[in-house]
CSV table of C-alpha atoms and ligand atoms in Angstrom, one decimal:
chain,number,residue,atom,x,y,z
A,1,UNK,CA,-18.0,-49.9,1.1
A,2,UNK,CA,-20.7,-49.7,-1.6
A,3,UNK,CA,-20.0,-47.9,-4.9
A,4,UNK,CA,-22.5,-45.2,-3.9
A,5,UNK,CA,-20.7,-44.5,-0.6
A,6,UNK,CA,-17.4,-44.4,-2.3
A,7,UNK,CA,-18.7,-41.8,-4.8
A,8,UNK,CA,-20.2,-39.8,-1.9
A,9,UNK,CA,-16.9,-39.8,-0.1
A,10,UNK,CA,-15.1,-38.8,-3.3
A,11,UNK,CA,-17.5,-35.8,-3.8
A,12,UNK,CA,-17.0,-34.8,-0.1
A,13,UNK,CA,-13.2,-34.9,-0.5
A,14,UNK,CA,-13.4,-32.8,-3.6
A,15,UNK,CA,-15.6,-30.3,-1.8
A,16,UNK,CA,-13.1,-30.1,1.0
A,17,UNK,CA,-10.2,-29.7,-1.4
A,18,UNK,CA,-12.1,-26.8,-3.1
A,19,UNK,CA,-12.2,-25.0,0.3
A,20,UNK,CA,-8.5,-25.2,0.9
A,21,UNK,CA,-7.2,-22.2,-1.1
A,22,UNK,CA,-10.0,-20.0,0.4
A,23,UNK,CA,-9.3,-21.2,3.9
A,24,UNK,CA,-5.6,-20.5,3.3
A,25,UNK,CA,-6.5,-17.0,2.1
A,26,UNK,CA,-8.6,-16.5,5.2
A,27,UNK,CA,-5.7,-17.8,7.3
A,28,UNK,CA,-3.5,-15.1,5.9
A,29,UNK,CA,-6.1,-12.5,6.7
A,30,UNK,CA,-6.3,-13.8,10.3
A,31,UNK,CA,-2.5,-13.5,10.5
A,32,UNK,CA,-2.7,-9.9,9.3
A,33,UNK,CA,-5.5,-9.2,11.9
A,34,UNK,CA,-3.2,-10.5,14.7
A,35,UNK,CA,-0.3,-8.4,13.3
A,36,UNK,CA,-2.4,-5.2,13.1
A,37,UNK,CA,-3.9,-5.8,16.6
A,38,UNK,CA,-0.4,-6.1,18.1
A,39,UNK,CA,0.8,-2.7,16.9
A,40,UNK,CA,1.2,-0.6,20.1
A,41,UNK,CA,0.5,3.1,20.0
A,42,UNK,CA,3.5,5.1,20.9
A,43,UNK,CA,3.9,8.5,22.6
A,44,UNK,CA,4.9,11.2,20.2
A,45,UNK,CA,4.9,15.0,20.4
A,46,UNK,CA,1.8,16.9,19.4
A,47,UNK,CA,1.9,17.6,15.6
A,48,UNK,CA,2.6,21.3,14.8
A,49,UNK,CA,-0.5,21.5,12.7
A,50,UNK,CA,-4.2,20.6,12.9
A,51,UNK,CA,-5.1,17.3,11.1
A,52,UNK,CA,-8.4,17.1,9.3
A,53,UNK,CA,-9.5,13.7,8.1
A,54,UNK,CA,-11.6,13.5,4.9
A,55,UNK,CA,-12.1,11.8,1.6
A,56,UNK,CA,-12.2,12.7,-2.1
A,57,UNK,CA,-13.8,11.2,-5.1
A,58,UNK,CA,-17.1,9.9,-3.8
A,59,UNK,CA,-20.1,9.1,-5.9
A,60,UNK,CA,-23.8,8.8,-5.2
A,61,UNK,CA,-26.9,7.7,-7.2
A,62,UNK,CA,-27.2,11.4,-8.3
A,63,UNK,CA,-24.4,10.8,-10.8
A,64,UNK,CA,-25.5,7.4,-12.0
A,65,UNK,CA,-24.2,3.9,-11.6
A,66,UNK,CA,-24.3,4.0,-7.8
A,67,UNK,CA,-27.0,3.2,-5.3
A,68,UNK,CA,-25.9,5.6,-2.6
A,69,UNK,CA,-27.6,8.6,-1.2
A,70,UNK,CA,-26.1,11.8,0.3
A,71,UNK,CA,-27.5,11.1,3.8
A,72,UNK,CA,-26.0,7.6,3.6
A,73,UNK,CA,-22.6,9.0,2.5
A,74,UNK,CA,-22.6,11.7,5.2
A,75,UNK,CA,-23.5,9.2,7.9
A,76,UNK,CA,-20.7,6.8,6.8
A,77,UNK,CA,-18.2,9.7,6.7
A,78,UNK,CA,-19.1,10.8,10.2
A,79,UNK,CA,-18.8,7.3,11.5
A,80,UNK,CA,-15.3,7.2,9.9
A,81,UNK,CA,-14.2,10.4,11.7
A,82,UNK,CA,-14.3,12.5,8.6
A,83,UNK,CA,-14.5,16.3,8.9
A,84,UNK,CA,-14.7,17.0,5.2
A,85,UNK,CA,-16.1,15.2,2.1
A,86,UNK,CA,-15.5,16.0,-1.5
A,87,UNK,CA,-18.3,14.3,-3.5
A,88,UNK,CA,-17.7,14.2,-7.2
A,89,UNK,CA,-20.6,13.2,-9.5
A,90,UNK,CA,-20.7,12.4,-13.2
A,91,UNK,CA,-22.6,15.4,-14.6
A,92,UNK,CA,-26.2,14.7,-15.3
A,93,UNK,CA,-29.0,17.2,-15.6
A,94,UNK,CA,-30.0,18.3,-12.1
A,95,UNK,CA,-27.8,15.7,-10.6
A,96,UNK,CA,-26.8,17.9,-7.7
A,97,UNK,CA,-30.2,19.2,-6.9
A,98,UNK,CA,-30.6,17.2,-3.6
A,99,UNK,CA,-27.4,18.5,-1.9
A,100,UNK,CA,-27.5,17.8,1.8
A,101,UNK,CA,-25.7,20.2,4.2
A,102,UNK,CA,-24.7,18.8,7.6
A,103,UNK,CA,-23.4,21.1,10.3
A,104,UNK,CA,-20.8,18.6,11.5
A,105,UNK,CA,-19.0,17.9,8.2
A,106,UNK,CA,-17.8,20.2,5.4
A,107,UNK,CA,-19.3,18.8,2.2
A,108,UNK,CA,-18.0,19.9,-1.1
A,109,UNK,CA,-20.1,19.0,-4.1
A,110,UNK,CA,-18.4,18.8,-7.4
A,111,UNK,CA,-17.9,16.9,-10.6
A,112,UNK,CA,-16.1,13.8,-12.0
A,113,UNK,CA,-15.9,14.3,-15.7
A,114,UNK,CA,-13.7,13.7,-18.8
A,115,UNK,CA,-12.4,17.1,-20.1
A,116,UNK,CA,-11.3,16.6,-23.6
A,117,UNK,CA,-7.9,14.8,-23.8
A,118,UNK,CA,-7.1,15.8,-20.3
A,119,UNK,CA,-8.5,12.6,-18.8
A,120,UNK,CA,-10.8,12.3,-15.8
A,121,UNK,CA,-11.0,15.4,-13.6
A,122,UNK,CA,-12.4,15.8,-10.1
A,123,UNK,CA,-13.5,19.4,-9.9
A,124,UNK,CA,-15.3,21.8,-7.6
A,125,UNK,CA,-18.8,22.8,-8.5
A,126,UNK,CA,-17.6,25.9,-10.4
A,127,UNK,CA,-14.8,23.9,-12.0
A,128,UNK,CA,-12.2,26.4,-10.7
A,129,UNK,CA,-10.2,23.7,-8.9
A,130,UNK,CA,-9.6,20.3,-10.5
A,131,UNK,CA,-7.6,17.3,-9.5
A,132,UNK,CA,-6.8,14.6,-12.0
A,133,UNK,CA,-8.1,11.1,-11.4
A,134,UNK,CA,-5.1,8.7,-11.5
A,135,UNK,CA,-4.3,6.9,-14.7
A,136,UNK,CA,-1.4,6.9,-17.1
A,137,UNK,CA,-2.6,9.9,-19.3
A,138,UNK,CA,-0.5,13.0,-19.4
A,139,UNK,CA,-1.4,15.2,-16.4
A,140,UNK,CA,-3.4,18.2,-17.4
A,141,UNK,CA,-1.7,21.6,-17.0
A,142,UNK,CA,-4.7,22.9,-15.0
A,143,UNK,CA,-4.7,20.0,-12.6
A,144,UNK,CA,-3.9,21.2,-9.1
A,145,UNK,CA,-3.4,17.6,-7.9
A,146,UNK,CA,-3.2,14.0,-8.9
A,147,UNK,CA,-4.7,10.9,-7.5
A,148,UNK,CA,-1.8,8.7,-6.4
A,149,UNK,CA,-4.2,5.9,-5.4
A,150,UNK,CA,-7.6,5.0,-6.6
A,151,UNK,CA,-9.5,2.3,-4.8
A,152,UNK,CA,-11.7,1.4,-7.7
A,153,UNK,CA,-8.8,0.9,-10.1
A,154,UNK,CA,-7.0,-1.1,-7.4
A,155,UNK,CA,-10.0,-3.4,-7.1
A,156,UNK,CA,-10.1,-3.8,-10.8
A,157,UNK,CA,-6.4,-4.7,-10.9
A,158,UNK,CA,-7.0,-7.4,-8.2
A,159,UNK,CA,-10.3,-8.6,-9.6
A,160,UNK,CA,-10.4,-12.4,-10.0
A,161,UNK,CA,-12.9,-15.2,-9.5
A,162,UNK,CA,-10.8,-16.3,-6.6
A,163,UNK,CA,-11.1,-13.0,-4.9
A,164,UNK,CA,-14.8,-12.8,-5.6
A,165,UNK,CA,-15.5,-16.2,-4.0
A,166,UNK,CA,-13.0,-15.2,-1.2
A,167,UNK,CA,-15.4,-12.3,-0.4
A,168,UNK,CA,-18.0,-14.8,1.0
A,169,UNK,CA,-15.4,-16.5,3.1
A,170,UNK,CA,-14.3,-13.2,4.5
A,171,UNK,CA,-17.9,-12.4,5.5
A,172,UNK,CA,-17.6,-15.2,8.1
A,173,UNK,CA,-14.5,-13.9,9.8
A,174,UNK,CA,-12.9,-10.6,8.8
A,175,UNK,CA,-15.1,-8.6,6.4
A,176,UNK,CA,-13.3,-5.4,7.5
A,177,UNK,CA,-10.0,-6.8,6.2
A,178,UNK,CA,-11.3,-8.0,2.8
A,179,UNK,CA,-9.9,-4.7,1.5
A,180,UNK,CA,-6.4,-6.1,1.6
A,181,UNK,CA,-7.3,-8.7,-1.1
A,182,UNK,CA,-8.3,-5.8,-3.4
A,183,UNK,CA,-5.4,-3.5,-2.5
A,184,UNK,CA,-2.6,-2.9,-5.0
A,185,UNK,CA,-0.6,0.2,-5.0
A,186,UNK,CA,0.1,0.8,-8.7
A,187,UNK,CA,3.7,2.1,-8.9
A,188,UNK,CA,2.9,3.8,-12.2
A,189,UNK,CA,0.7,6.3,-10.3
A,190,UNK,CA,3.6,7.3,-8.0
A,191,UNK,CA,6.1,7.3,-11.0
A,192,UNK,CA,3.8,9.8,-12.9
A,193,UNK,CA,3.5,11.9,-9.8
A,194,UNK,CA,7.3,12.0,-9.1
A,195,UNK,CA,7.9,12.9,-12.8
A,196,UNK,CA,5.5,15.8,-12.5
A,197,UNK,CA,6.9,17.0,-9.2
A,198,UNK,CA,10.3,17.5,-10.9
A,199,UNK,CA,8.8,20.4,-12.8
A,200,UNK,CA,5.9,21.8,-10.7
A,201,UNK,CA,3.9,21.6,-7.5
A,202,UNK,CA,1.2,19.0,-7.7
A,203,UNK,CA,-0.8,17.7,-4.7
A,204,UNK,CA,-1.0,13.9,-4.3
A,205,UNK,CA,-4.5,12.9,-3.2
A,206,UNK,CA,-6.2,9.5,-2.5
A,207,UNK,CA,-9.4,8.7,-4.3
A,208,UNK,CA,-11.8,6.2,-2.8
A,209,UNK,CA,-13.9,6.4,-6.0
A,210,UNK,CA,-16.6,5.0,-3.7
A,211,UNK,CA,-19.8,4.0,-5.5
A,212,UNK,CA,-21.3,1.4,-3.1
A,213,UNK,CA,-22.4,-0.5,-6.2
A,214,UNK,CA,-20.6,-3.8,-6.0
A,215,UNK,CA,-22.4,-6.8,-4.5
A,216,UNK,CA,-25.7,-8.7,-4.6
A,217,UNK,CA,-28.9,-6.7,-4.4
A,218,UNK,CA,-32.4,-8.0,-4.4
A,219,UNK,CA,-34.9,-5.3,-5.3
A,220,UNK,CA,-38.5,-5.0,-6.6
A,221,UNK,CA,-39.2,-3.9,-10.1
A,222,UNK,CA,-40.1,-0.5,-8.6
A,223,UNK,CA,-36.5,-0.2,-7.3
A,224,UNK,CA,-37.3,-0.9,-3.6
A,225,UNK,CA,-34.3,-2.6,-2.1
A,226,UNK,CA,-35.3,-5.8,-0.2
A,227,UNK,CA,-31.9,-7.2,0.6
A,228,UNK,CA,-28.3,-6.3,-0.2
A,229,UNK,CA,-24.8,-7.7,0.4
A,230,UNK,CA,-22.3,-5.1,-0.7
A,231,UNK,CA,-18.6,-5.6,-1.1
A,232,UNK,CA,-18.0,-1.8,-1.1
A,233,UNK,CA,-20.3,-0.2,1.5
A,234,UNK,CA,-19.4,3.4,2.1
A,235,UNK,CA,-17.9,2.9,5.6
A,236,UNK,CA,-15.5,0.3,4.1
A,237,UNK,CA,-14.3,2.4,1.1
A,238,UNK,CA,-14.1,5.6,3.2
A,239,UNK,CA,-11.7,4.0,5.7
A,240,UNK,CA,-9.7,2.2,2.9
A,241,UNK,CA,-8.1,5.5,1.8
A,242,UNK,CA,-8.3,9.0,3.2
A,243,UNK,CA,-6.8,12.3,2.4
A,244,UNK,CA,-5.9,14.3,5.5
A,245,UNK,CA,-5.7,18.0,5.2
A,246,UNK,CA,-3.3,20.1,7.4
A,247,UNK,CA,-4.5,23.4,8.8
A,248,UNK,CA,-3.1,25.8,11.3
A,249,UNK,CA,-4.4,25.3,14.9
A,250,UNK,CA,-7.4,27.5,15.3
A,251,UNK,CA,-8.0,27.8,11.6
A,252,UNK,CA,-11.7,27.2,10.8
A,253,UNK,CA,-12.6,24.1,8.9
A,254,UNK,CA,-14.5,25.4,5.9
A,255,UNK,CA,-14.7,24.3,2.2
A,256,UNK,CA,-12.4,27.3,1.5
A,257,UNK,CA,-9.7,26.4,4.0
A,258,UNK,CA,-9.9,22.7,2.9
A,259,UNK,CA,-9.6,23.5,-0.8
A,260,UNK,CA,-6.8,26.0,-0.2
A,261,UNK,CA,-4.7,23.4,1.7
A,262,UNK,CA,-5.4,20.8,-0.9
A,263,UNK,CA,-4.2,23.1,-3.6
A,264,UNK,CA,-1.2,24.1,-1.6
A,265,UNK,CA,-0.3,20.4,-1.0
A,266,UNK,CA,-0.7,20.5,2.8
A,267,UNK,CA,-2.2,17.0,2.9
A,268,UNK,CA,-1.3,13.4,3.1
A,269,UNK,CA,-2.8,10.1,2.0
A,270,UNK,CA,-3.5,7.3,4.5
A,271,UNK,CA,-4.7,3.7,4.4
A,272,UNK,CA,-6.6,3.5,7.6
A,273,UNK,CA,-7.4,-0.2,7.6
A,274,UNK,CA,-3.8,-0.6,8.7
A,275,UNK,CA,-4.0,1.9,11.6
A,276,UNK,CA,-5.2,5.3,12.6
A,277,UNK,CA,-2.6,7.8,11.2
A,278,UNK,CA,-3.6,10.6,13.6
A,279,UNK,CA,-0.4,12.1,15.1
A,280,UNK,CA,1.5,11.7,11.8
A,281,UNK,CA,3.4,14.7,10.6
A,282,UNK,CA,5.9,15.6,7.9
A,283,UNK,CA,7.1,19.2,8.0
A,284,UNK,CA,10.1,21.3,7.5
A,285,UNK,CA,11.8,23.5,10.1
A,286,UNK,CA,13.0,26.8,8.9
A,287,UNK,CA,14.3,29.6,11.3
A,288,UNK,CA,12.9,27.5,14.1
A,289,UNK,CA,9.4,27.5,12.7
A,290,UNK,CA,7.5,24.4,11.4
A,291,UNK,CA,6.4,24.7,7.7
A,292,UNK,CA,3.7,22.3,6.5
A,293,UNK,CA,3.9,19.9,3.5
A,294,UNK,CA,3.5,21.9,0.3
A,295,UNK,CA,5.8,24.7,1.5
A,296,UNK,CA,9.0,25.8,-0.3
A,297,UNK,CA,12.0,26.1,1.9
A,298,UNK,CA,15.7,27.0,1.4
A,299,UNK,CA,18.4,24.4,1.3
A,300,UNK,CA,19.6,23.4,4.7
A,301,UNK,CA,16.1,23.4,6.3
A,302,UNK,CA,15.3,20.6,8.7
A,303,UNK,CA,12.8,17.9,7.9
A,304,UNK,CA,10.9,16.0,10.5
A,305,UNK,CA,8.5,13.1,10.1
A,306,UNK,CA,6.7,11.3,13.0
A,307,UNK,CA,4.1,8.5,13.2
A,308,UNK,CA,1.9,7.2,16.0
A,309,UNK,CA,3.2,3.7,15.6
A,310,UNK,CA,6.7,2.2,15.2
A,311,UNK,CA,7.2,2.4,11.4
A,312,UNK,CA,9.7,2.4,8.6
A,313,UNK,CA,10.1,5.9,7.1
A,314,UNK,CA,11.3,6.3,3.5
A,315,UNK,CA,12.5,9.8,2.8
A,316,UNK,CA,12.2,10.3,-1.0
A,317,UNK,CA,14.2,13.0,-2.7
A,318,UNK,CA,13.3,13.7,-6.4
A,319,UNK,CA,11.8,10.3,-6.8
A,320,UNK,CA,14.6,8.3,-5.1
A,321,UNK,CA,14.7,6.9,-1.6
A,322,UNK,CA,17.5,8.9,0.2
A,323,UNK,CA,17.1,7.7,3.8
A,324,UNK,CA,15.3,5.0,5.7
A,325,UNK,CA,14.6,5.1,9.4
A,326,UNK,CA,12.8,2.6,11.6
A,327,UNK,CA,11.2,4.1,14.7
A,328,UNK,CA,8.7,6.8,15.4
A,329,UNK,CA,10.6,9.7,14.0
A,330,UNK,CA,12.8,10.7,11.1
A,331,UNK,CA,15.0,13.7,11.2
A,332,UNK,CA,16.9,14.9,8.2
A,333,UNK,CA,18.3,18.0,6.4
A,334,UNK,CA,17.0,19.1,3.0
A,335,UNK,CA,20.4,20.0,1.5
A,336,UNK,CA,19.6,19.7,-2.2
A,337,UNK,CA,17.0,21.4,-4.3
A,338,UNK,CA,14.0,19.5,-5.5
A,339,UNK,CA,11.2,17.8,-3.6
A,340,UNK,CA,11.3,15.7,-0.4
A,341,UNK,CA,8.4,13.4,0.5
A,342,UNK,CA,7.9,10.6,2.9
A,343,UNK,CA,6.3,7.1,2.7
A,344,UNK,CA,5.6,5.3,5.9
A,345,UNK,CA,5.5,1.5,6.0
A,346,UNK,CA,5.1,-0.9,8.9
A,347,UNK,CA,8.1,-3.0,10.1
A,348,UNK,CA,8.2,-6.7,9.2
A,349,UNK,CA,4.7,-6.8,7.7
A,350,UNK,CA,2.9,-10.1,6.9
A,351,UNK,CA,2.4,-11.1,3.3
A,352,UNK,CA,-0.7,-9.2,2.4
A,353,UNK,CA,0.9,-6.0,3.6
A,354,UNK,CA,4.4,-6.4,2.2
A,355,UNK,CA,5.7,-3.5,0.1
A,356,UNK,CA,2.5,-1.4,0.8
A,357,UNK,CA,2.6,2.0,2.4
A,358,UNK,CA,0.5,3.1,5.4
A,359,UNK,CA,1.0,6.8,4.8
A,360,UNK,CA,2.1,8.8,1.8
A,361,UNK,CA,3.0,12.4,2.5
A,362,UNK,CA,3.0,15.4,0.1
A,363,UNK,CA,6.3,16.9,-0.6
A,364,UNK,CA,8.2,19.8,0.9
A,365,UNK,CA,9.9,21.7,-1.9
A,366,UNK,CA,13.5,23.0,-1.7
A,367,UNK,CA,14.6,25.9,-3.8
B,401,ZN,ZN1,-15.2,8.3,-10.3
């Protein structure tokens, strides 16, 4: 073998070795794909309340540092089965002037802004209702809710050169599962929430913080986009995390009913890349009547959780896991005062899913 051939072989070998970690990462994703595809749907009773899928903390170009437009967001949301959207923009003069109203989806236009020392707040247009974007600041007294997950922060936590290169490999096989490489549930978010819940009602919400601004874009100097390969297209971020709102059957889906339920805490957060959570319910039973998340019940009330797939239910009382149940249903009694909430995990998950919840409910309060 000539020297040149040996050198060529060596370079080829190096190139092959370079692929190995990425191929391994892709292999783990393929294993996750097989696992998720093998989860059978199970028969469960019809939930006692209407379940409205939607998303909170979404940005467009109107608020800056995003390339998205309202029609694009609305189209993506409808594709993801959303029935409401809470768009929050960084305030800019006239930034909301091009609001789009669509008959098939309730769209709430609001703000994402820093309010003094209170941290980042997600507010309605009139700023009457605000939710705090999740970080470790003290939670503002006027916050009606708190982000218990923020996709953008999660992606920053998991950002690495390895994951960036891995994105291109995932384009080949499972682009829809690349999210799992960027998914970290920051326990400090849940700790802050549990601490607050000891003293007051506070709704947990999921924030996609969707910008559709990460990726490669080729555009003319006039701003005309010629080609784009985005890591965070809206349909991807909008399915990564959702906040489902619970309404009574027959109750109209309007911005008022959505906001009232969000403030009341009749809502839950889901990671839908794992599985469709529709059919999930966590509620109390008092005097034979179901009471939704966010309700206050007396000690001795029943608690019921159900999920449309075999799952591991963690019943959490005042921040501590009190009961764990594997199956499609958890039944318990709320004997002590405080708050009870549920986290739903999948049984025997593969590596990329280990320790990560599928669904996080809001609490039922006992007084
Ligand atoms: Zn934001």
